[in-house]
Amino acid sequence: GTNGKGSVCMKVARALEATGVRTGLFVSPHISSFRERMQVNGVPISEAEVERLVPRVFACAGAGEVPATFFEMTTALAFLHFQQAGAQAAVLETGLGGRLDSTNICKPTVSVITSISCDHTKILGDTEEAIAVEKAGIMKSGVPVVIGPMKNRSVLDVLLAVAKEKGAGPVHVVEPSASSVDGVDDFMLDNERVAAATLRALEESHGDIESDPGLAFSALPADILSAALAASPPCRFERVSSHGEEFVLDVAHNPAAMRMLFSRIAQKYAPEALSSMPVVVGMSIDKDLTECLGCLTEWVSAENVFLVQAGHPRAAPVSDMLPLIPGANTCSSVEEGIAKAVERNQQFLASPQSRGADSRPPIIVCGSLYMMDAVRTELGMDVVTDPDVVQQAWSDRKVGLNKGEDEHAKEIAGGGSIA
C-alpha cells in the first residue's frame, strides 16, 4: 500500500507472537539503525549476526553475477536471518512497489493491500489506478487477499479485477469507516481494521503455516488482542513528552498521509489549540512539496510552521519549501526547529487567547522519516544506532553516490564498507 504498510505489519506480527508463533518482521526504511529492518519476536538482528550473514549474501550475489540492489540484498539477509533464527512465520512489508518488489519472490499465506494514493509516481505511475496495478502484483493464485478501505471506487475495481485474473482469493474488502473528519478516515482505526481482517484471513488458512497447530486469534484474551492491534511502529502518531511539552511524531510524507495526520489532530484537539499548534516539518526533495505543504496551510497558520532540512543530501532545502508557505519560520537544523517550536508554544500559553483553549496544543513533527533520528535524539529518546561505518554506508546509499543502483550494488558485493 501507499500508507499504512508498516503499522499493519507490526500489528499482525504482534498478534502472531501472542499466539506463540515465532515471527519474523521485515520493514523499511529504518529510523536509526539498519538492524531495525529485520526482527524476530520484536528483537532486531544483532550486529554479530549481520557480520556473520552479510558475507554469505554478498558471496551469493557475486558468484551468480547478480546485480542486486541494496534493498534486494537486505531482503535476502532478512530471509536468511529468519531461517537461521527458526522463525515459523514472516510478516513482510514491501518496498515502494509490489509487482517487482524483491519481497514478492515468496508465495504468501495472505496478501494485504492497505491503501492506494499517489506517491513515487515516477516509478509506479501517475494515477491511482496505475499504482494499484503495481501494488496488486503481490496477489497470487489461491492466496487470500485483504484490501483496505478504498474511497476511490475505480481503484477498488482495479484491485478486484487483478485478483480475479490471478485466481486469488477469497478476497476480504475492508469498507471505509463512517467516522471521518472532512471526509478523511481515522487512519489509525483503518490500520487496526485492516490488521483485524488479516488475522481473520490467517485464522481461516492457518494450515498453510508450517508446524503451527492453529492460529486461534479469536481465542486470545481480549486485552492481549487489543494490545497487538494497538501496536504501532515508531513515528506513526507517536506521542512523546519532552522539553516540558507534548510532541506528536509522524512520518507523513505524501499528501494523503498529511491529510490523514491533520484530520486525526483535528479529532483530538480543540479548534483553538489547532490554530495555534506549532508544526516542525522537513521533506525529501523527491516528494510532492506543493501538495504536502499545501495540506499544512489548510490547518495551521504559516507563522506556526517551522521548516527544517534533515542532515542528508536527499532532504529538501528550506529555500525550496519557503515559497510554498510564505511567512513560515526557517530553521538551520532539526534541533533549532524543535527549540523554536517549544518557544512558540510557551508564547501561546502565556497569551490571552490560550485561555479559551480546551487543551494544551501539542507540537507536531512530521515529514521525512530520514529526519526522525535527529528528532528522537533531540527529544532524549532511546535511540539504537549503528557503528559509524554502517551509518556512513547508509548515508551514501540514500543519495546513491550519484551512481546507478546496480553499480553501487556491485561495489558492495565486491567488499564495500556496509558489512
CSV table of C-alpha atoms in Angstrom, one decimal:
chain,number,residue,atom,x,y,z
A,1,GLY,CA,0.0,0.0,0.0
A,2,THR,CA,0.9,3.7,-0.2
A,3,ASN,CA,0.3,4.3,3.5
A,4,GLY,CA,-0.3,2.0,6.5
A,5,LYS,CA,2.0,-0.9,5.5
A,6,GLY,CA,4.4,-0.7,8.4
A,7,SER,CA,1.7,-0.2,11.0
A,8,VAL,CA,-0.4,-3.2,9.7
A,9,CYS,CA,2.7,-5.4,9.5
A,10,MET,CA,3.6,-4.7,13.2
A,11,LYS,CA,0.0,-5.3,14.4
A,12,VAL,CA,-0.1,-8.7,12.6
A,13,ALA,CA,3.4,-9.6,13.8
A,14,ARG,CA,2.5,-8.9,17.4
A,15,ALA,CA,-0.7,-10.9,17.1
A,16,LEU,CA,1.2,-13.9,15.7
A,17,GLU,CA,3.7,-13.6,18.5
A,18,ALA,CA,0.8,-13.6,21.0
A,19,THR,CA,-0.4,-17.0,19.7
A,20,GLY,CA,3.1,-18.5,20.3
A,21,VAL,CA,4.3,-18.4,16.7
A,22,ARG,CA,7.9,-17.3,16.4
A,23,THR,CA,7.6,-14.4,14.0
A,24,GLY,CA,10.0,-12.5,11.7
A,25,LEU,CA,9.1,-8.9,10.8
A,26,PHE,CA,10.7,-7.2,7.8
A,27,VAL,CA,10.2,-3.4,7.5
A,28,SER,CA,11.8,-0.5,5.7
A,29,PRO,CA,13.2,2.1,5.8
A,30,HIS,CA,14.7,2.3,9.3
A,31,ILE,CA,14.9,5.3,11.6
A,32,SER,CA,18.1,5.0,13.5
A,33,SER,CA,19.6,1.5,12.9
A,34,PHE,CA,19.8,-0.7,9.8
A,35,ARG,CA,19.1,-3.6,12.2
A,36,GLU,CA,15.5,-2.3,12.8
A,37,ARG,CA,14.6,-3.7,9.4
A,38,MET,CA,14.6,-7.4,10.4
A,39,GLN,CA,13.3,-8.6,13.8
A,40,VAL,CA,12.3,-11.9,15.3
A,41,ASN,CA,9.7,-11.6,18.0
A,42,GLY,CA,10.4,-7.9,18.3
A,43,VAL,CA,14.2,-8.2,18.7
A,44,PRO,CA,16.3,-6.7,15.9
A,45,ILE,CA,19.1,-8.7,14.3
A,46,SER,CA,22.3,-8.4,16.3
A,47,GLU,CA,25.4,-6.7,14.9
A,48,ALA,CA,27.3,-10.0,15.2
A,49,GLU,CA,24.6,-11.8,13.1
A,50,VAL,CA,24.7,-9.1,10.4
A,51,GLU,CA,28.5,-9.5,10.3
A,52,ARG,CA,28.1,-13.3,10.0
A,53,LEU,CA,25.4,-13.4,7.4
A,54,VAL,CA,26.1,-10.5,5.1
A,55,PRO,CA,29.2,-12.0,3.6
A,56,ARG,CA,27.1,-15.0,2.5
A,57,VAL,CA,24.6,-12.7,0.7
A,58,PHE,CA,27.5,-10.8,-0.9
A,59,ALA,CA,29.2,-14.1,-2.0
A,60,CYS,CA,25.9,-15.5,-3.5
A,61,ALA,CA,25.3,-12.3,-5.4
A,62,GLY,CA,28.9,-12.3,-6.6
A,63,ALA,CA,29.0,-15.9,-7.6
A,64,GLY,CA,25.8,-15.6,-9.6
A,65,GLU,CA,26.8,-12.3,-11.0
A,66,VAL,CA,23.5,-10.9,-9.7
A,67,PRO,CA,23.5,-7.1,-9.9
A,68,ALA,CA,21.4,-7.0,-6.7
A,69,THR,CA,20.3,-3.6,-5.3
A,70,PHE,CA,20.7,-2.6,-1.7
A,71,PHE,CA,17.0,-3.4,-0.9
A,72,GLU,CA,17.3,-6.8,-2.6
A,73,MET,CA,20.3,-7.7,-0.6
A,74,THR,CA,18.6,-6.5,2.6
A,75,THR,CA,15.6,-8.7,1.7
A,76,ALA,CA,17.8,-11.7,1.2
A,77,LEU,CA,19.6,-11.0,4.5
A,78,ALA,CA,16.2,-10.9,6.3
A,79,PHE,CA,15.1,-14.2,4.8
A,80,LEU,CA,18.4,-15.8,5.8
A,81,HIS,CA,18.1,-14.4,9.3
A,82,PHE,CA,14.6,-15.6,9.8
A,83,GLN,CA,15.6,-19.1,8.7
A,84,GLN,CA,18.6,-19.1,11.0
A,85,ALA,CA,16.6,-17.8,13.9
A,86,GLY,CA,13.9,-20.5,13.5
A,87,ALA,CA,11.0,-18.2,12.6
A,88,GLN,CA,7.8,-20.0,11.9
A,89,ALA,CA,6.1,-17.1,10.1
A,90,ALA,CA,7.3,-13.9,8.5
A,91,VAL,CA,5.4,-10.6,8.0
A,92,LEU,CA,6.9,-8.7,5.1
A,93,GLU,CA,6.5,-5.1,4.3
A,94,THR,CA,7.0,-4.5,0.6
A,95,GLY,CA,9.3,-1.7,-0.7
A,96,LEU,CA,7.8,1.1,-2.7
A,97,GLY,CA,6.0,-1.1,-5.2
A,98,GLY,CA,4.8,-4.7,-5.1
A,99,ARG,CA,4.8,-6.4,-8.5
A,100,LEU,CA,8.6,-6.0,-9.0
A,101,ASP,CA,9.5,-5.9,-5.3
A,102,SER,CA,12.1,-8.3,-4.0
A,103,THR,CA,9.7,-9.4,-1.2
A,104,ASN,CA,7.4,-10.6,-3.9
A,105,ILE,CA,9.5,-13.7,-4.5
A,106,CYS,CA,7.6,-15.6,-1.9
A,107,LYS,CA,4.1,-17.2,-2.1
A,108,PRO,CA,2.4,-15.7,0.9
A,109,THR,CA,-0.3,-17.1,3.2
A,110,VAL,CA,-2.2,-13.8,2.9
A,111,SER,CA,-1.6,-10.8,0.7
A,112,VAL,CA,-2.6,-7.4,2.1
A,113,ILE,CA,-3.1,-4.0,0.3
A,114,THR,CA,-3.6,-1.3,2.8
A,115,SER,CA,-4.3,1.9,0.8
A,116,ILE,CA,-3.7,3.5,-2.6
A,117,SER,CA,-2.8,7.1,-3.2
A,118,CYS,CA,-0.3,9.0,-5.4
A,119,ASP,CA,3.4,8.6,-4.3
A,120,HIS,CA,6.5,7.5,-6.2
A,121,THR,CA,4.7,8.5,-9.3
A,122,LYS,CA,7.8,8.5,-11.5
A,123,ILE,CA,8.2,4.8,-10.8
A,124,LEU,CA,4.7,3.4,-10.1
A,125,GLY,CA,2.6,5.5,-12.4
A,126,ASP,CA,0.9,8.9,-12.3
A,127,THR,CA,-2.7,7.7,-11.5
A,128,GLU,CA,-4.1,5.8,-8.5
A,129,GLU,CA,-5.3,3.1,-10.9
A,130,ALA,CA,-1.8,2.6,-12.4
A,131,ILE,CA,-0.3,2.5,-8.9
A,132,ALA,CA,-3.0,-0.1,-7.9
A,133,VAL,CA,-1.9,-2.4,-10.7
A,134,GLU,CA,1.7,-2.3,-9.3
A,135,LYS,CA,0.6,-2.9,-5.7
A,136,ALA,CA,-1.7,-5.7,-6.8
A,137,GLY,CA,1.3,-7.6,-8.1
A,138,ILE,CA,1.6,-9.3,-4.7
A,139,MET,CA,-1.6,-11.2,-5.3
A,140,LYS,CA,-1.1,-14.9,-6.0
A,141,SER,CA,-3.3,-17.7,-7.3
A,142,GLY,CA,-5.2,-19.4,-4.5
A,143,VAL,CA,-3.9,-16.9,-1.9
A,144,PRO,CA,-6.4,-14.9,0.2
A,145,VAL,CA,-6.3,-11.1,-0.2
A,146,VAL,CA,-7.2,-8.3,2.2
A,147,ILE,CA,-8.0,-4.9,0.6
A,148,GLY,CA,-8.1,-1.9,2.9
A,149,PRO,CA,-10.6,0.9,2.7
A,150,MET,CA,-10.6,2.5,-0.8
A,151,LYS,CA,-12.6,5.7,-1.2
A,152,ASN,CA,-11.8,5.6,-5.0
A,153,ARG,CA,-14.2,3.0,-6.4
A,154,SER,CA,-12.2,2.7,-9.6
A,155,VAL,CA,-9.1,1.7,-7.6
A,156,LEU,CA,-11.1,-1.0,-5.8
A,157,ASP,CA,-12.4,-2.2,-9.2
A,158,VAL,CA,-8.8,-2.5,-10.5
A,159,LEU,CA,-7.7,-4.5,-7.4
A,160,LEU,CA,-10.7,-6.8,-7.7
A,161,ALA,CA,-10.1,-7.3,-11.4
A,162,VAL,CA,-6.5,-8.3,-10.8
A,163,ALA,CA,-7.5,-10.7,-8.0
A,164,LYS,CA,-10.0,-12.3,-10.4
A,165,GLU,CA,-7.4,-12.5,-13.2
A,166,LYS,CA,-4.8,-14.2,-11.0
A,167,GLY,CA,-7.3,-16.5,-9.3
A,168,ALA,CA,-6.5,-15.0,-5.9
A,169,GLY,CA,-8.9,-15.3,-3.0
A,170,PRO,CA,-11.0,-15.3,-1.1
A,171,VAL,CA,-11.0,-11.5,-1.2
A,172,HIS,CA,-11.7,-9.6,2.0
A,173,VAL,CA,-12.6,-6.0,1.4
A,174,VAL,CA,-12.5,-3.6,4.4
A,175,GLU,CA,-15.1,-0.9,3.8
A,176,PRO,CA,-14.4,2.8,4.5
A,177,SER,CA,-15.5,3.7,8.0
A,178,ALA,CA,-18.4,6.0,8.8
A,179,SER,CA,-16.2,8.0,11.2
A,180,SER,CA,-14.2,10.8,9.5
A,181,VAL,CA,-13.3,14.5,9.6
A,182,ASP,CA,-13.9,16.4,6.3
A,183,GLY,CA,-14.2,13.1,4.5
A,184,VAL,CA,-10.9,11.7,5.7
A,185,ASP,CA,-10.9,8.5,7.8
A,186,ASP,CA,-9.1,7.9,11.0
A,187,PHE,CA,-6.0,6.2,9.6
A,188,MET,CA,-5.1,4.5,12.9
A,189,LEU,CA,-8.5,2.9,13.2
A,190,ASP,CA,-8.3,1.9,9.5
A,191,ASN,CA,-5.0,0.2,10.1
A,192,GLU,CA,-6.5,-1.7,13.0
A,193,ARG,CA,-9.4,-2.8,10.9
A,194,VAL,CA,-7.1,-4.0,8.1
A,195,ALA,CA,-4.9,-5.9,10.6
A,196,ALA,CA,-8.0,-7.5,12.2
A,197,ALA,CA,-9.3,-8.6,8.7
A,198,THR,CA,-5.8,-10.0,8.0
A,199,LEU,CA,-5.9,-12.0,11.3
A,200,ARG,CA,-9.3,-13.4,10.3
A,201,ALA,CA,-8.0,-14.4,6.9
A,202,LEU,CA,-5.0,-16.1,8.6
A,203,GLU,CA,-7.1,-17.9,11.0
A,204,GLU,CA,-9.2,-19.3,8.1
A,205,SER,CA,-6.0,-20.5,6.3
A,206,HIS,CA,-3.8,-21.3,9.3
A,207,GLY,CA,-2.9,-24.8,8.0
A,208,ASP,CA,-0.6,-23.1,5.5
A,209,ILE,CA,1.9,-22.0,8.2
A,210,GLU,CA,4.2,-24.9,8.8
A,211,SER,CA,4.3,-26.6,12.2
A,212,ASP,CA,1.6,-24.3,13.6
A,213,PRO,CA,-1.2,-26.2,15.3
A,214,GLY,CA,-3.7,-23.4,14.7
A,215,LEU,CA,-3.8,-19.6,14.8
A,216,ALA,CA,-6.6,-19.0,17.2
A,217,PHE,CA,-6.6,-15.2,17.2
A,218,SER,CA,-10.2,-15.3,18.2
A,219,ALA,CA,-9.3,-17.3,21.3
A,220,LEU,CA,-6.7,-14.7,22.5
A,221,PRO,CA,-7.8,-12.8,25.7
A,222,ALA,CA,-9.4,-9.5,24.6
A,223,ASP,CA,-6.7,-7.3,26.2
A,224,ILE,CA,-3.9,-9.2,24.5
A,225,LEU,CA,-5.5,-9.0,21.1
A,226,SER,CA,-6.3,-5.3,21.7
A,227,ALA,CA,-2.7,-4.6,22.6
A,228,ALA,CA,-1.5,-6.3,19.4
A,229,LEU,CA,-3.9,-4.3,17.3
A,230,ALA,CA,-2.8,-1.1,19.0
A,231,ALA,CA,0.9,-1.7,18.3
A,232,SER,CA,2.5,0.8,16.0
A,233,PRO,CA,6.0,1.5,14.7
A,234,PRO,CA,7.9,4.5,15.9
A,235,CYS,CA,7.0,7.9,14.4
A,236,ARG,CA,3.4,6.9,13.5
A,237,PHE,CA,1.4,9.3,15.5
A,238,GLU,CA,3.9,8.7,18.3
A,239,ARG,CA,3.3,10.8,21.4
A,240,VAL,CA,6.4,11.9,23.3
A,241,SER,CA,6.8,14.2,26.4
A,242,SER,CA,10.0,16.2,26.3
A,243,HIS,CA,11.2,19.8,27.0
A,244,GLY,CA,8.0,20.2,29.1
A,245,GLU,CA,5.8,19.8,26.0
A,246,GLU,CA,3.8,17.1,24.3
A,247,PHE,CA,5.0,16.1,20.8
A,248,VAL,CA,3.4,14.0,18.1
A,249,LEU,CA,5.9,12.5,15.7
A,250,ASP,CA,4.6,11.2,12.4
A,251,VAL,CA,6.3,10.3,9.1
A,252,ALA,CA,3.5,11.7,7.0
A,253,HIS,CA,5.4,12.4,3.8
A,254,ASN,CA,2.8,12.4,1.0
A,255,PRO,CA,-0.4,14.3,0.5
A,256,ALA,CA,-2.7,11.5,1.6
A,257,ALA,CA,-0.7,10.9,4.8
A,258,MET,CA,-0.6,14.6,5.6
A,259,ARG,CA,-4.4,14.9,5.3
A,260,MET,CA,-4.9,11.8,7.5
A,261,LEU,CA,-2.5,13.1,10.1
A,262,PHE,CA,-4.1,16.5,10.5
A,263,SER,CA,-7.6,15.1,10.3
A,264,ARG,CA,-6.7,13.0,13.3
A,265,ILE,CA,-5.2,16.0,15.1
A,266,ALA,CA,-8.5,17.9,14.5
A,267,GLN,CA,-10.4,15.0,16.0
A,268,LYS,CA,-8.4,15.1,19.2
A,269,TYR,CA,-7.8,18.8,19.9
A,270,ALA,CA,-10.0,21.9,20.2
A,271,PRO,CA,-10.0,24.4,17.2
A,272,GLU,CA,-8.3,27.0,19.3
A,273,ALA,CA,-5.4,24.6,20.0
A,274,LEU,CA,-5.3,23.5,16.4
A,275,SER,CA,-5.0,27.0,15.0
A,276,SER,CA,-2.0,27.8,17.3
A,277,MET,CA,-0.3,24.5,17.1
A,278,PRO,CA,3.4,24.6,16.2
A,279,VAL,CA,4.4,22.2,13.3
A,280,VAL,CA,8.0,21.3,12.6
A,281,VAL,CA,8.3,19.8,9.0
A,282,GLY,CA,11.0,18.5,6.8
A,283,MET,CA,10.6,16.8,3.5
A,284,SER,CA,12.6,14.8,1.0
A,285,ILE,CA,13.3,16.5,-2.3
A,286,ASP,CA,11.6,13.8,-4.4
A,287,LYS,CA,8.1,14.3,-2.7
A,288,ASP,CA,5.3,16.5,-4.0
A,289,LEU,CA,6.2,19.5,-1.9
A,290,THR,CA,3.4,21.7,-3.3
A,291,GLU,CA,0.7,19.3,-2.3
A,292,CYS,CA,2.2,18.2,1.0
A,293,LEU,CA,2.9,21.7,2.3
A,294,GLY,CA,-0.4,22.9,0.9
A,295,CYS,CA,-2.1,20.5,3.3
A,296,LEU,CA,-0.5,22.3,6.2
A,297,THR,CA,-1.9,25.6,5.3
A,298,GLU,CA,-5.4,24.1,5.4
A,299,TRP,CA,-5.0,23.5,9.1
A,300,VAL,CA,-2.1,25.6,10.5
A,301,SER,CA,-1.2,29.3,10.0
A,302,ALA,CA,2.2,29.9,8.4
A,303,GLU,CA,3.7,31.7,11.4
A,304,ASN,CA,3.4,28.4,13.3
A,305,VAL,CA,5.2,26.3,10.7
A,306,PHE,CA,8.9,25.7,11.3
A,307,LEU,CA,10.8,24.4,8.2
A,308,VAL,CA,13.8,22.3,8.7
A,309,GLN,CA,16.2,20.4,6.5
A,310,ALA,CA,17.3,16.9,7.6
A,311,GLY,CA,21.0,16.1,7.6
A,312,HIS,CA,21.3,14.2,4.4
A,313,PRO,CA,21.6,15.3,0.7
A,314,ARG,CA,18.1,14.0,-0.3
A,315,ALA,CA,16.4,16.4,2.1
A,316,ALA,CA,14.5,19.3,0.5
A,317,PRO,CA,16.3,22.6,1.2
A,318,VAL,CA,14.3,25.1,3.3
A,319,SER,CA,14.7,27.5,0.5
A,320,ASP,CA,12.6,25.2,-1.7
A,321,MET,CA,9.9,24.9,0.8
A,322,LEU,CA,9.5,28.5,2.0
A,323,PRO,CA,7.9,29.8,-1.3
A,324,LEU,CA,5.2,27.2,-0.8
A,325,ILE,CA,4.4,28.5,2.7
A,326,PRO,CA,5.2,32.3,2.7
A,327,GLY,CA,5.6,33.5,6.3
A,328,ALA,CA,6.8,30.2,7.7
A,329,ASN,CA,9.8,30.1,10.0
A,330,THR,CA,13.1,28.9,8.6
A,331,CYS,CA,15.5,26.9,10.7
A,332,SER,CA,19.1,25.9,10.2
A,333,SER,CA,18.7,22.4,11.8
A,334,VAL,CA,16.1,20.0,13.2
A,335,GLU,CA,17.3,20.9,16.7
A,336,GLU,CA,16.7,24.6,16.0
A,337,GLY,CA,13.2,23.8,14.6
A,338,ILE,CA,12.3,22.0,17.8
A,339,ALA,CA,13.6,24.7,20.0
A,340,LYS,CA,11.7,27.4,18.2
A,341,ALA,CA,8.5,25.4,18.2
A,342,VAL,CA,8.8,24.9,22.0
A,343,GLU,CA,9.3,28.7,22.4
A,344,ARG,CA,6.3,29.4,20.2
A,345,ASN,CA,4.1,27.0,22.3
A,346,GLN,CA,5.3,28.8,25.5
A,347,GLN,CA,4.3,32.1,24.0
A,348,PHE,CA,0.9,30.8,23.2
A,349,LEU,CA,0.3,29.5,26.7
A,350,ALA,CA,1.2,32.9,28.1
A,351,SER,CA,-1.1,34.7,25.7
A,352,PRO,CA,-4.7,35.8,26.4
A,353,GLN,CA,-6.1,33.6,23.6
A,354,SER,CA,-4.9,30.4,25.3
A,355,ARG,CA,-7.5,30.9,28.0
A,356,GLY,CA,-10.2,29.8,25.6
A,357,ALA,CA,-8.4,26.6,24.5
A,358,ASP,CA,-9.8,23.4,25.9
A,359,SER,CA,-6.5,21.6,25.8
A,360,ARG,CA,-2.8,22.3,25.5
A,361,PRO,CA,-1.7,22.1,21.9
A,362,PRO,CA,1.0,19.5,21.1
A,363,ILE,CA,4.0,20.2,18.8
A,364,ILE,CA,3.7,18.2,15.6
A,365,VAL,CA,6.9,17.0,14.0
A,366,CYS,CA,6.1,15.5,10.6
A,367,GLY,CA,7.5,14.7,7.1
A,368,SER,CA,10.5,12.7,6.0
A,369,LEU,CA,11.4,9.6,8.0
A,370,TYR,CA,15.0,10.5,7.5
A,371,MET,CA,14.9,13.4,9.9
A,372,MET,CA,13.3,11.4,12.8
A,373,ASP,CA,16.6,10.0,14.1
A,374,ALA,CA,17.7,13.6,14.8
A,375,VAL,CA,14.3,14.4,16.3
A,376,ARG,CA,14.2,11.4,18.6
A,377,THR,CA,17.8,12.1,19.8
A,378,GLU,CA,16.9,15.8,20.5
A,379,LEU,CA,13.9,14.7,22.5
A,380,GLY,CA,16.0,12.5,24.7
A,381,MET,CA,14.5,9.2,23.5
A,382,ASP,CA,16.4,5.9,23.5
A,383,VAL,CA,18.0,5.6,20.0
A,384,VAL,CA,19.7,2.4,18.8
A,385,THR,CA,22.4,3.3,16.3
A,386,ASP,CA,24.9,1.5,14.1
A,387,PRO,CA,28.7,1.8,14.0
A,388,ASP,CA,29.9,4.9,12.2
A,389,VAL,CA,31.0,2.9,9.1
A,390,VAL,CA,27.5,1.5,8.7
A,391,GLN,CA,25.9,4.9,9.3
A,392,GLN,CA,28.1,6.3,6.5
A,393,ALA,CA,27.3,3.5,4.1
A,394,TRP,CA,23.6,4.1,4.7
A,395,SER,CA,24.0,7.8,4.2
A,396,ASP,CA,25.8,7.1,1.0
A,397,ARG,CA,23.0,4.7,-0.1
A,398,LYS,CA,20.4,7.4,0.5
A,399,VAL,CA,22.0,9.6,-2.2
A,400,GLY,CA,23.2,6.7,-4.3
A,401,LEU,CA,26.7,8.3,-4.5
A,402,ASN,CA,25.5,9.6,-7.9
A,403,LYS,CA,25.8,6.1,-9.2
A,404,GLY,CA,23.3,3.7,-10.7
A,405,GLU,CA,21.7,1.2,-8.3
A,406,ASP,CA,23.4,-1.8,-10.0
A,407,GLU,CA,26.8,-0.2,-10.0
A,408,HIS,CA,26.5,0.6,-6.3
A,409,ALA,CA,25.4,-2.9,-5.5
A,410,LYS,CA,28.3,-4.4,-7.4
A,411,GLU,CA,30.7,-2.2,-5.4
A,412,ILE,CA,29.1,-3.5,-2.2
A,413,ALA,CA,29.2,-7.1,-3.4
A,414,GLY,CA,32.9,-6.7,-4.0
A,415,GLY,CA,33.5,-5.9,-0.4
A,416,GLY,CA,32.1,-2.5,0.4
A,417,SER,CA,32.1,-1.0,3.8
A,418,ILE,CA,28.4,-1.7,4.7
A,419,ALA,CA,29.4,-5.1,6.1
